[in-house]
């Protein structure tokens, strides 16, 4: 019964006017965007991130479309007719949400094929890194300042005979009101005896450093006396043994899962709203889910008004955390599977809870037209 | 010829509506769609529900289907409350506008209804779907075309096939012959007659005299939410040479025919 209802929704979506043209155009644009962004610095990882971002928009459109199914059924009288049949109202809600999830999963499979082909034809699939473990915990406030009180931030770990990478989440501590840097000059040194390398890094965010074989520590220090560095987190990355052909599939499915987790909630809202309102609510949920946490972190850092932070905290606590921004950043750093899969669990939980909410009775009449 | 006295047919009623009042809206703006309607549908009979627009025909159908609830009075379908699962499983409904699933083919539409009503397994269901589509006279070439391209007549035949494919005990039909050519009307009436011959019940809302005369054993004429006239087609249409049900409507409204 449920399969019949899901099949009906999927058939109707696939046979919508212009569906084949839209799919073809979308896949072509996805391939071109992946190839275009994979040129220059970053190469394959940047191309993968670009393609993934585009796919996230396409998946979001599918989610919004799924949210519009129930209102359309009511508006066009199908709901009344179906309401005279055996399946209860809850079956229709669950089927609408399940069909949305199926459509997003289908889009993910198609996108992963295109991503694989585009990257294979261009720069090749990106090298995968696995977060083997967190580096030894740094002090809560690890500061490094240049000058007379030069005190490099040192992160230590076990030495290994293979090359690895170290991902440091760095935040600036500005000591002067005049200091408003767009980038920070730092010195980074492998071990305690290596030659310091000068690097320009973003004001905030994760920076990845190469760790030569046999190295057991890395030191970073700011070159400016006006700026301290705070190391928020440190993680060691080592090459993954995951087959690289699965990279694009993992990326697409992780994003698809995150976006799909909103679908049952959107369908729940659509029980009481029109199709445009339901689609708009879906967009808002996805937007907050994608950028809410990074925005909250930024607000916390710049010490804004308490009420503003409170509002943002309230909104982000209502929306599921997709970590899409973190995931995109991780892609650029070549940390493909772990960064994305870290959100898979929470996405699955949100998805399951959404279907539980769909089972709740009330609110929708079988006679709605 | 009686007014609102129920059926004279034998057997336990498939539908029992007793003194049903239905309002749409609340307070001063409430519209009284039904004001104490009483009627029965028994096994092996087709009951025609006739009356002018706004007389309460569609509301009565919705009441029987469990889509609206009476403010007072009672509605029992197949021995229980209207709208419960067992009643829905044994009821087939043909809505007035039937081109709802425009992107599915005719065959897929009827198959969908068969699956939702629990007709199975697949080989038997396919046979039933094919037989039903043939019974309503849909051309074979149309079965695998999208329903959105169907004419009104084809859509009505398809809706009847979808409603009857699970062989329900009760068929509720809203204007099933509207827009059909004479050949189409014959096909619909043949399906109705076969259903009645099997012991099923039919409640049909119609404005078509031919449907009343050739398809139904009893007529219930509604006016302003009440059962104004009830009897056999022969009784209610005796001496009426009009091609339409206009004179009957005027009598139901208490006007001079």
Coordinates of C-alpha atoms in Angstrom, one line a residue:
Chain A
X1 CA 0.0 0.0 0.0
X2 CA 2.7 2.4 1.0
X3 CA 4.8 1.3 -2.0
X4 CA 1.9 2.0 -4.3
X5 CA 1.5 5.6 -2.9
X6 CA 5.3 6.2 -3.1
X7 CA 5.3 4.9 -6.6
X8 CA 2.5 7.2 -7.6
X9 CA 4.4 10.3 -6.3
X10 CA 7.6 9.3 -8.0
X11 CA 5.9 8.5 -11.3
X12 CA 4.1 11.9 -11.2
X13 CA 7.3 13.7 -10.4
X14 CA 9.3 12.0 -13.2
X15 CA 6.5 12.7 -15.7
X16 CA 6.2 16.4 -14.8
X17 CA 6.5 18.6 -17.8
X18 CA 10.1 19.4 -18.6
X19 CA 11.5 16.9 -16.1
X20 CA 13.9 15.2 -18.5
X21 CA 15.2 18.6 -19.8
X22 CA 15.7 19.9 -16.2
X23 CA 17.6 16.7 -15.2
X24 CA 19.8 16.9 -18.3
X25 CA 20.6 20.6 -17.8
X26 CA 21.3 20.1 -14.1
X27 CA 23.7 17.3 -14.8
X28 CA 25.5 19.2 -17.5
X29 CA 25.8 22.3 -15.2
X30 CA 27.0 20.1 -12.4
X31 CA 29.7 18.6 -14.7
X32 CA 30.8 22.0 -16.0
X33 CA 30.8 23.6 -12.5
X34 CA 32.9 20.7 -11.2
X35 CA 35.4 21.0 -14.0
X36 CA 35.5 24.8 -13.8
X37 CA 36.2 24.9 -10.0
X38 CA 38.7 22.1 -10.2
X39 CA 41.3 24.3 -12.1
X40 CA 44.1 26.1 -10.3
X41 CA 44.8 25.8 -6.5
X42 CA 43.0 23.0 -4.8
X43 CA 42.4 21.0 -7.9
X44 CA 40.2 18.0 -7.5
X45 CA 39.2 18.8 -3.9
X46 CA 38.0 22.2 -4.9
X47 CA 36.1 20.8 -7.9
X48 CA 34.4 18.2 -5.6
X49 CA 33.5 21.0 -3.2
X50 CA 32.0 23.1 -6.1
X51 CA 30.1 20.2 -7.5
X52 CA 28.8 19.3 -4.0
X53 CA 27.6 22.8 -3.4
X54 CA 25.7 22.8 -6.6
X55 CA 24.2 19.4 -5.8
X56 CA 23.1 20.7 -2.4
X57 CA 21.0 23.3 -4.1
X58 CA 19.4 20.7 -6.4
X59 CA 18.6 18.5 -3.5
X60 CA 17.1 21.4 -1.6
X61 CA 14.9 22.0 -4.6
X62 CA 13.7 18.4 -4.5
X63 CA 13.0 18.8 -0.8
X64 CA 10.9 21.9 -1.4
X65 CA 9.1 20.1 -4.2
X66 CA 8.3 17.2 -1.9
X67 CA 6.8 19.6 0.7
X68 CA 4.4 20.9 -2.0
X69 CA 2.8 17.4 -2.7
X70 CA 0.2 17.3 0.0
X71 CA -1.1 20.9 -0.5
X72 CA -1.3 20.2 -4.3
X73 CA -3.3 17.0 -3.6
X74 CA -5.7 19.0 -1.5
X75 CA -6.0 21.9 -4.0
X76 CA -6.6 19.6 -6.9
X77 CA -9.1 17.3 -5.2
X78 CA -7.0 14.2 -5.2
X79 CA -6.9 14.2 -1.4
X80 CA -10.7 13.9 -1.2
X81 CA -10.8 11.0 -3.7
X82 CA -7.9 9.1 -2.0
X83 CA -9.5 9.8 1.4
X84 CA -12.4 7.5 0.5
X85 CA -10.0 4.6 0.0
X86 CA -8.6 2.3 2.7
X87 CA -5.2 3.9 3.5
X88 CA -5.4 6.3 6.4
X89 CA -4.3 9.9 6.2
X90 CA -1.0 9.0 7.9
X91 CA -0.1 6.7 5.0
X92 CA -0.5 9.5 2.5
X93 CA 1.8 11.8 4.6
X94 CA 4.5 9.1 5.1
X95 CA 4.3 8.3 1.4
X96 CA 4.8 11.9 0.3
X97 CA 7.8 12.2 2.6
X98 CA 9.2 8.9 1.5
X99 CA 8.8 9.8 -2.2
X100 CA 10.7 13.0 -1.5
X101 CA 13.6 11.0 0.1
X102 CA 13.6 8.6 -2.8
X103 CA 13.8 11.5 -5.3
X104 CA 16.7 13.0 -3.4
X105 CA 18.5 9.7 -3.2
X106 CA 18.1 9.3 -7.0
X107 CA 19.4 12.7 -7.6
X108 CA 22.4 11.8 -5.4
X109 CA 23.2 8.7 -7.4
X110 CA 23.0 10.6 -10.7
X111 CA 25.1 13.5 -9.3
X112 CA 27.8 11.1 -7.9
X113 CA 28.2 9.5 -11.4
X114 CA 28.6 12.9 -13.0
X115 CA 31.0 14.1 -10.3
X116 CA 33.1 10.9 -10.7
X117 CA 33.1 11.3 -14.5
X118 CA 33.9 15.0 -14.4
X119 CA 36.7 14.7 -11.9
X120 CA 38.0 11.6 -13.7
X121 CA 38.1 13.5 -16.9
X122 CA 39.7 16.6 -15.3
X123 CA 42.1 16.6 -12.3
X124 CA 41.3 13.1 -11.0
X125 CA 39.5 12.2 -7.8
X126 CA 40.9 14.0 -4.8
X127 CA 43.2 12.2 -2.4
X128 CA 41.3 11.1 0.7
X129 CA 42.4 11.9 4.2
X130 CA 41.1 10.1 7.2
X131 CA 41.1 11.8 10.6
X132 CA 43.1 9.1 12.4
X133 CA 42.7 10.7 15.7
X134 CA 42.7 14.1 17.4
X135 CA 46.1 15.3 18.2
X136 CA 46.9 15.6 21.9
X137 CA 44.6 18.1 23.4
X138 CA 46.0 21.6 23.3
X139 CA 45.5 23.9 26.4
X140 CA 42.2 25.6 26.4
X141 CA 43.8 28.8 25.4
X142 CA 47.0 28.2 23.5
X143 CA 48.5 31.4 22.4
X144 CA 51.5 32.1 20.3
X145 CA 53.0 35.5 19.9
X146 CA 55.9 36.9 18.1
X147 CA 58.3 39.2 19.7
X148 CA 60.1 39.3 22.9
X149 CA 57.6 36.9 24.5
X150 CA 57.7 34.6 21.5
X151 CA 55.9 31.5 22.6
X152 CA 55.0 29.1 19.7
X153 CA 51.9 27.0 20.0
X154 CA 53.2 23.4 19.9
X155 CA 51.1 20.4 19.1
X156 CA 52.7 17.1 19.8
X157 CA 51.8 13.6 18.6
X158 CA 53.3 10.2 17.9
X159 CA 55.8 10.0 15.1
X160 CA 54.9 7.9 12.1
X161 CA 57.0 6.8 9.1
X162 CA 54.4 8.2 6.7
X163 CA 53.6 11.7 5.6
X164 CA 50.5 13.1 7.2
X165 CA 48.7 16.4 7.6
X166 CA 47.8 18.4 10.6
X167 CA 44.5 20.4 10.6
X168 CA 44.5 23.3 13.1
X169 CA 41.5 25.5 13.8
X170 CA 43.1 28.9 14.4
X171 CA 41.4 32.0 15.8
X172 CA 43.1 35.4 16.2
X173 CA 43.3 37.3 19.4
X174 CA 43.6 41.0 18.4
X175 CA 45.7 43.0 20.8
X176 CA 45.3 46.3 19.1
X177 CA 42.1 48.1 18.0
X178 CA 43.9 49.1 14.8
X179 CA 44.5 45.5 13.9
X180 CA 42.0 44.4 11.3
X181 CA 43.9 41.9 9.2
X182 CA 42.5 40.1 6.2
X183 CA 45.1 37.4 6.7
X184 CA 47.7 36.5 9.3
X185 CA 51.4 35.9 8.7
X186 CA 52.6 32.9 10.7
X187 CA 55.7 30.8 11.0
X188 CA 55.2 27.1 11.1
X189 CA 57.9 24.5 12.0
X190 CA 57.9 20.7 11.9
X191 CA 59.4 19.4 15.1
X192 CA 61.7 21.6 17.2
X193 CA 64.7 21.7 15.0
X194 CA 63.1 22.2 11.5
X195 CA 63.4 25.4 9.5
X196 CA 60.4 27.7 10.1
X197 CA 58.2 28.2 7.0
X198 CA 56.4 31.5 6.5
X199 CA 52.7 31.2 5.6
X200 CA 49.7 33.5 5.2
X201 CA 46.6 32.0 6.7
X202 CA 42.9 33.1 6.9
X203 CA 41.9 35.2 9.9
X204 CA 39.8 32.3 11.2
X205 CA 39.2 28.7 10.2
X206 CA 40.9 25.4 9.7
X207 CA 44.4 25.5 8.2
X208 CA 46.1 22.3 7.1
X209 CA 49.9 21.8 7.3
X210 CA 52.0 19.0 5.8
X211 CA 53.6 16.8 8.5
X212 CA 56.8 15.1 7.2
X213 CA 57.4 11.4 8.0
X214 CA 59.0 10.9 11.5
X215 CA 57.8 14.3 12.8
X216 CA 56.3 14.3 16.4
X217 CA 55.3 17.9 16.8
X218 CA 54.4 21.1 14.9
X219 CA 54.9 24.7 16.1
X220 CA 53.0 27.7 14.9
X221 CA 53.6 31.3 15.9
X222 CA 52.2 34.6 14.8
X223 CA 54.7 37.0 13.1
X224 CA 52.7 40.1 14.3
X225 CA 53.0 41.5 17.8
X226 CA 49.4 42.8 17.5
X227 CA 47.9 39.4 17.0
X228 CA 47.9 36.2 19.1
X229 CA 46.9 32.9 17.8
X230 CA 44.4 30.7 19.6
X231 CA 44.4 27.0 18.6
X232 CA 40.8 25.8 19.0
X233 CA 41.3 22.3 17.9
X234 CA 44.0 20.1 16.3
X235 CA 43.5 16.9 14.2
X236 CA 45.9 14.6 12.5
X237 CA 44.9 13.5 9.0
X238 CA 46.4 10.4 7.3
X239 CA 45.7 8.9 3.9
X240 CA 42.5 6.8 3.8
X241 CA 42.4 3.3 2.5
X242 CA 38.8 4.0 1.2
X243 CA 38.6 3.4 -2.6
X244 CA 38.7 6.8 -4.2
X245 CA 35.9 5.8 -6.6
X246 CA 33.5 6.0 -3.7
X247 CA 34.4 9.6 -2.9
X248 CA 31.8 11.3 -5.1
X249 CA 29.1 8.8 -4.0
X250 CA 29.9 9.4 -0.3
X251 CA 29.9 13.2 -0.8
X252 CA 26.6 13.1 -2.7
X253 CA 24.9 10.7 -0.3
X254 CA 26.0 12.6 2.7
X255 CA 24.6 15.8 1.4
X256 CA 21.5 14.0 0.2
X257 CA 21.0 12.5 3.7
X258 CA 21.3 15.9 5.3
X259 CA 18.8 17.5 3.0
X260 CA 16.5 14.6 3.1
X261 CA 16.3 14.8 6.9
X262 CA 14.3 18.0 6.4
X263 CA 11.7 16.4 4.1
X264 CA 9.4 14.7 6.7
X265 CA 9.4 17.9 8.8
X266 CA 8.5 19.9 5.7
X267 CA 5.7 17.5 4.8
X268 CA 4.4 17.8 8.4
X269 CA 4.3 21.5 8.1
X270 CA 2.5 21.1 4.7
X271 CA -0.4 19.5 6.5
X272 CA -1.4 22.9 7.6
X273 CA -0.1 25.3 5.0
X274 CA -0.2 26.0 1.3
X275 CA 2.4 24.7 -1.1
X276 CA 4.4 27.9 -1.4
X277 CA 4.5 28.3 2.4
X278 CA 5.6 24.7 2.8
X279 CA 8.3 25.2 0.2
X280 CA 9.4 28.4 1.9
X281 CA 9.6 26.8 5.3
X282 CA 11.7 24.0 3.8
X283 CA 14.1 26.6 2.4
X284 CA 14.4 28.3 5.8
X285 CA 15.1 25.0 7.6
X286 CA 17.7 24.1 5.1
X287 CA 19.4 27.5 5.3
X288 CA 19.5 27.6 9.1
X289 CA 20.6 23.9 9.1
X290 CA 23.4 24.7 6.7
X291 CA 24.8 28.0 8.1
X292 CA 23.3 28.3 11.5
X293 CA 26.1 26.8 13.6
X294 CA 29.0 28.6 11.8
X295 CA 27.0 31.8 12.2
X296 CA 26.4 31.1 15.9
X297 CA 30.1 30.5 16.3
X298 CA 30.9 33.8 14.6
X299 CA 28.5 35.7 16.8
X300 CA 30.0 34.1 19.9
X301 CA 33.5 35.2 18.8
X302 CA 32.6 38.8 18.1
X303 CA 30.7 39.2 21.4
X304 CA 27.5 40.6 20.0
X305 CA 24.4 41.6 22.0
X306 CA 23.0 38.8 24.2
X307 CA 19.5 39.0 22.7
X308 CA 20.9 38.6 19.2
X309 CA 22.8 35.6 20.3
X310 CA 19.8 34.2 22.1
X311 CA 17.6 34.5 19.0
X312 CA 20.2 32.8 16.9
X313 CA 20.7 30.1 19.4
X314 CA 16.9 29.5 19.5
X315 CA 16.6 29.3 15.8
X316 CA 19.6 27.0 15.3
X317 CA 18.4 24.7 18.1
X318 CA 15.1 24.2 16.2
X319 CA 16.8 23.4 12.9
X320 CA 18.8 20.3 12.3
X321 CA 22.6 20.8 12.0
X322 CA 23.6 19.6 8.5
X323 CA 27.2 20.9 8.8
X324 CA 27.2 21.7 5.1
X325 CA 29.5 24.6 5.6
X326 CA 31.9 22.5 7.7
X327 CA 31.6 19.8 5.2
X328 CA 32.4 22.1 2.3
X329 CA 35.4 23.4 4.1
X330 CA 36.5 19.8 4.9
X331 CA 36.2 19.0 1.2
X332 CA 38.5 21.9 0.3
X333 CA 41.0 20.5 2.9
X334 CA 40.7 17.0 1.3
X335 CA 39.1 15.6 4.4
X336 CA 36.3 13.9 2.5
X337 CA 34.6 11.1 4.3
X338 CA 35.1 11.7 8.0
X339 CA 34.0 15.3 7.9
X340 CA 30.8 14.5 6.1
X341 CA 30.0 11.3 7.8
X342 CA 30.3 12.9 11.1
X343 CA 27.0 14.5 10.3
X344 CA 25.4 11.4 8.9
X345 CA 24.4 10.2 12.4
X346 CA 22.6 13.4 13.4
X347 CA 21.0 13.6 9.9
X348 CA 19.6 10.1 10.3
X349 CA 18.3 10.9 13.7
X350 CA 16.5 14.0 12.4
X351 CA 15.1 12.0 9.5
X352 CA 13.8 9.3 11.8
X353 CA 12.3 11.8 14.2
X354 CA 10.6 13.6 11.3
X355 CA 8.9 10.4 10.3
X356 CA 7.8 9.8 13.9
X357 CA 6.2 13.3 13.8
X358 CA 4.4 12.4 10.6
X359 CA 2.7 9.6 12.5
X360 CA 1.1 12.0 14.9
X361 CA -2.6 12.3 14.4
X362 CA -4.8 15.3 14.1
X363 CA -4.8 18.5 12.2
X364 CA -5.6 17.2 8.7
X365 CA -9.1 16.3 7.7
X366 CA -9.8 13.6 5.0
X367 CA -12.3 16.0 3.5
X368 CA -9.8 18.8 2.9
X369 CA -10.0 20.2 -0.5
Chain B
X1 CA -44.7 7.7 -3.1
X2 CA -43.4 8.9 0.3
X3 CA -41.2 11.6 1.7
X4 CA -38.2 10.5 3.7
X5 CA -39.5 7.1 4.9
X6 CA -36.5 5.0 3.9
X7 CA -36.4 1.9 1.7
X8 CA -38.9 -0.8 0.9
X9 CA -36.2 -3.1 -0.4
X10 CA -35.3 -6.3 1.5
X11 CA -32.1 -7.0 3.4
X12 CA -30.0 -5.2 5.9
X13 CA -29.3 -1.7 4.7
X14 CA -25.8 -0.9 3.4
X15 CA -26.4 2.7 4.1
X16 CA -28.7 4.1 6.8
X17 CA -29.0 7.9 7.1
X18 CA -31.3 9.0 9.8
X19 CA -32.4 12.6 10.4
X20 CA -29.0 13.9 9.4
X21 CA -28.2 17.6 9.8
X22 CA -25.0 19.0 8.3
X23 CA -23.9 22.6 8.6
X24 CA -20.9 24.2 6.9
X25 CA -19.5 27.1 8.9
X26 CA -20.5 28.3 12.3
X27 CA -22.9 30.9 13.9
X28 CA -24.8 33.3 11.7
X29 CA -22.8 32.4 8.6
X30 CA -23.5 28.7 8.9
X31 CA -24.9 27.1 5.8
X32 CA -27.5 24.3 6.5
X33 CA -26.7 21.8 3.8
X34 CA -28.8 19.0 5.2
X35 CA -31.9 19.5 7.4
X36 CA -32.9 16.1 8.6
X37 CA -32.3 13.8 5.6
X38 CA -33.3 10.2 6.0
X39 CA -32.6 7.5 3.4
X40 CA -31.4 3.9 3.0
X41 CA -29.5 1.9 0.4
X42 CA -30.1 -1.8 0.5
X43 CA -28.2 -4.7 -1.1
X44 CA -29.2 -5.2 -4.7
X45 CA -30.6 -1.8 -5.4
X46 CA -29.5 1.4 -7.0
X47 CA -30.8 4.6 -5.3
X48 CA -30.8 7.8 -7.4
X49 CA -30.3 11.0 -5.5
X50 CA -31.8 13.8 -7.5
X51 CA -32.5 17.4 -6.8
X52 CA -31.6 20.9 -8.0
X53 CA -28.2 22.4 -7.3
X54 CA -27.7 23.1 -3.7
X55 CA -30.3 20.6 -2.5
X56 CA -27.8 18.6 -0.6
X57 CA -26.9 15.8 -2.9
X58 CA -23.1 16.2 -2.7
X59 CA -23.3 16.6 1.0
X60 CA -25.2 13.4 1.3
X61 CA -22.6 11.6 -0.7
X62 CA -19.8 13.0 1.5
X63 CA -21.8 12.0 4.6
X64 CA -22.0 8.4 3.4
X65 CA -18.3 8.5 2.5
X66 CA -17.4 9.8 6.0
X67 CA -15.9 13.0 4.6
X68 CA -18.2 15.1 6.7
X69 CA -19.9 14.4 10.0
X70 CA -23.5 15.2 10.8
X71 CA -24.3 17.9 13.5
X72 CA -27.1 15.6 14.6
X73 CA -28.6 12.4 13.4
X74 CA -26.8 9.2 12.4
X75 CA -25.1 7.7 9.4
X76 CA -24.3 4.0 9.3
X77 CA -22.5 2.4 6.4
X78 CA -22.1 -1.4 6.1
X79 CA -23.3 -1.8 9.7
X80 CA -20.9 0.7 11.3
X81 CA -20.0 4.4 11.4
X82 CA -19.4 6.0 8.0
X83 CA -15.7 6.6 7.2
X84 CA -14.2 3.8 9.3
X85 CA -11.6 1.6 7.6
X86 CA -14.0 -1.4 7.0
X87 CA -16.5 0.9 5.3
X88 CA -13.8 2.5 3.1
X89 CA -12.5 -0.9 2.1
X90 CA -15.9 -1.9 0.8
X91 CA -16.9 1.3 -0.8
X92 CA -16.0 2.6 -4.3
X93 CA -16.4 6.3 -5.1
X94 CA -16.6 8.1 -8.4
X95 CA -16.1 11.9 -7.9
X96 CA -17.7 14.4 -10.2
X97 CA -14.4 15.5 -11.7
X98 CA -12.2 12.5 -12.4
X99 CA -9.1 13.8 -14.2
X100 CA -7.1 14.0 -11.0
X101 CA -4.1 11.8 -11.7
X102 CA -3.2 13.4 -15.0
X103 CA 0.4 12.1 -15.2
X104 CA -0.6 8.4 -14.7
X105 CA -1.9 6.3 -17.5
X106 CA -5.4 4.8 -17.3
X107 CA -4.1 1.4 -16.5
X108 CA -1.8 2.7 -13.8
X109 CA -4.6 4.7 -12.2
X110 CA -6.9 1.7 -11.9
X111 CA -4.0 -0.4 -10.7
X112 CA -3.2 2.2 -8.1
X113 CA -6.8 2.1 -6.7
X114 CA -6.7 -1.7 -6.8
X115 CA -3.5 -1.8 -4.8
X116 CA -4.8 0.7 -2.3
X117 CA -8.0 -1.3 -1.8
X118 CA -6.0 -4.4 -1.2
X119 CA -6.7 -6.3 -4.5
X120 CA -3.9 -8.8 -5.0
X121 CA -1.7 -10.7 -5.7
X122 CA -0.2 -9.0 -8.7
X123 CA -1.3 -11.4 -11.5
X124 CA -4.9 -11.5 -10.2
X125 CA -4.9 -7.8 -9.8
X126 CA -3.7 -7.2 -13.4
X127 CA -6.4 -9.5 -14.7
X128 CA -9.0 -7.7 -12.6
X129 CA -7.8 -4.3 -13.8
X130 CA -7.9 -5.4 -17.5
X131 CA -11.4 -6.8 -17.1
X132 CA -12.7 -3.7 -15.4
X133 CA -11.2 -1.4 -18.0
X134 CA -12.8 -3.5 -20.7
X135 CA -16.1 -3.5 -18.8
X136 CA -16.3 0.3 -18.8
X137 CA -15.6 0.4 -22.5
X138 CA -12.2 2.3 -22.5
X139 CA -10.4 1.8 -25.8
X140 CA -7.3 -0.4 -25.5
X141 CA -5.2 2.3 -27.2
X142 CA -6.1 4.8 -24.4
X143 CA -5.1 2.6 -21.5
X144 CA -1.4 3.4 -21.6
X145 CA -1.8 7.1 -22.3
X146 CA -1.7 9.8 -19.6
X147 CA -5.1 10.5 -18.1
X148 CA -4.5 14.2 -18.5
X149 CA -5.2 13.8 -22.2
X150 CA -8.5 11.9 -21.7
X151 CA -11.8 13.4 -22.7
X152 CA -14.4 14.0 -20.0
X153 CA -16.2 10.9 -21.0
X154 CA -13.1 8.7 -21.0
X155 CA -12.2 10.1 -17.5
X156 CA -15.6 9.2 -16.2
X157 CA -15.3 5.6 -17.5
X158 CA -11.9 5.4 -15.9
X159 CA -13.2 6.7 -12.6
X160 CA -15.9 4.1 -12.6
X161 CA -13.3 1.4 -13.3
X162 CA -11.2 2.6 -10.4
X163 CA -14.1 2.6 -8.1
X164 CA -15.4 -0.8 -9.0
X165 CA -12.1 -2.7 -9.5
X166 CA -12.0 -3.9 -5.9
X167 CA -15.6 -5.2 -6.2
X168 CA -16.9 -3.1 -3.3
X169 CA -20.3 -3.8 -1.7
X170 CA -21.3 -0.2 -2.1
X171 CA -20.7 2.2 -5.0
X172 CA -21.1 5.9 -4.5
X173 CA -21.3 7.7 -7.8
X174 CA -21.4 11.5 -8.3
X175 CA -22.8 12.3 -11.8
X176 CA -21.3 9.2 -13.4
X177 CA -23.0 9.7 -16.8
X178 CA -22.4 13.4 -17.1
X179 CA -20.7 14.3 -20.3
X180 CA -21.0 10.8 -21.7
X181 CA -22.4 9.9 -25.2
X182 CA -25.3 7.4 -25.3
X183 CA -22.9 4.6 -25.8
X184 CA -20.9 5.6 -22.7
X185 CA -24.1 5.9 -20.7
X186 CA -25.0 2.4 -21.7
X187 CA -21.6 1.1 -20.6
X188 CA -21.9 2.8 -17.2
X189 CA -25.4 1.6 -16.7
X190 CA -24.3 -1.9 -17.6
X191 CA -21.6 -1.8 -14.9
X192 CA -24.1 -0.5 -12.4
X193 CA -26.6 -3.2 -13.3
X194 CA -24.0 -5.9 -13.0
X195 CA -23.0 -4.6 -9.5
X196 CA -26.7 -4.5 -8.4
X197 CA -27.2 -8.0 -9.8
X198 CA -24.3 -9.3 -7.7
X199 CA -26.1 -7.9 -4.6
X200 CA -24.2 -4.7 -4.2
X201 CA -25.7 -1.3 -3.5
X202 CA -25.4 1.9 -5.5
X203 CA -26.0 5.5 -4.4
X204 CA -25.9 7.7 -7.4
X205 CA -26.3 11.5 -7.6
X206 CA -27.5 12.5 -11.0
X207 CA -29.3 15.0 -13.1
X208 CA -29.8 12.6 -16.0
X209 CA -33.3 11.1 -16.5
X210 CA -31.9 8.1 -18.4
X211 CA -29.7 7.1 -15.4
X212 CA -32.7 7.3 -13.1
X213 CA -35.1 5.4 -15.4
X214 CA -32.7 2.7 -16.7
X215 CA -30.3 2.3 -13.8
X216 CA -32.1 2.8 -10.5
X217 CA -34.8 1.0 -8.6
X218 CA -35.6 3.9 -6.3
X219 CA -35.3 7.7 -6.4
X220 CA -34.8 10.1 -3.5
X221 CA -35.5 13.7 -4.5
X222 CA -33.8 16.3 -2.2
X223 CA -34.9 19.9 -1.9
X224 CA -33.3 22.4 0.5
X225 CA -31.5 19.7 2.5
X226 CA -34.6 17.5 3.0
X227 CA -35.9 14.4 1.3
X228 CA -38.9 15.8 -0.5
X229 CA -40.0 12.8 -2.6
X230 CA -39.1 9.2 -2.6
X231 CA -40.3 6.3 -4.7
X232 CA -39.6 4.1 -7.7
X233 CA -38.8 5.8 -11.0
X234 CA -42.1 4.6 -12.4
X235 CA -44.0 6.3 -9.6
X236 CA -42.1 9.6 -9.6
X237 CA -41.9 10.0 -13.3
X238 CA -45.4 8.7 -14.2
X239 CA -47.0 10.9 -16.8
X240 CA -44.0 13.0 -17.1
X241 CA -43.0 13.2 -20.8
X242 CA -40.2 15.7 -20.3
X243 CA -36.7 14.6 -21.4
X244 CA -35.2 16.0 -18.2
X245 CA -35.8 15.8 -14.4
X246 CA -37.0 19.4 -14.4
X247 CA -40.6 18.7 -13.6
X248 CA -39.6 16.3 -10.8
X249 CA -37.3 19.0 -9.3
X250 CA -40.1 21.5 -9.3
X251 CA -42.4 19.1 -7.6
X252 CA -39.7 18.4 -5.0
X253 CA -39.5 22.2 -4.4
X254 CA -43.3 22.4 -4.0
X255 CA -43.7 24.3 -7.2
X256 CA -46.3 23.6 -9.9
X257 CA -44.7 21.2 -12.5

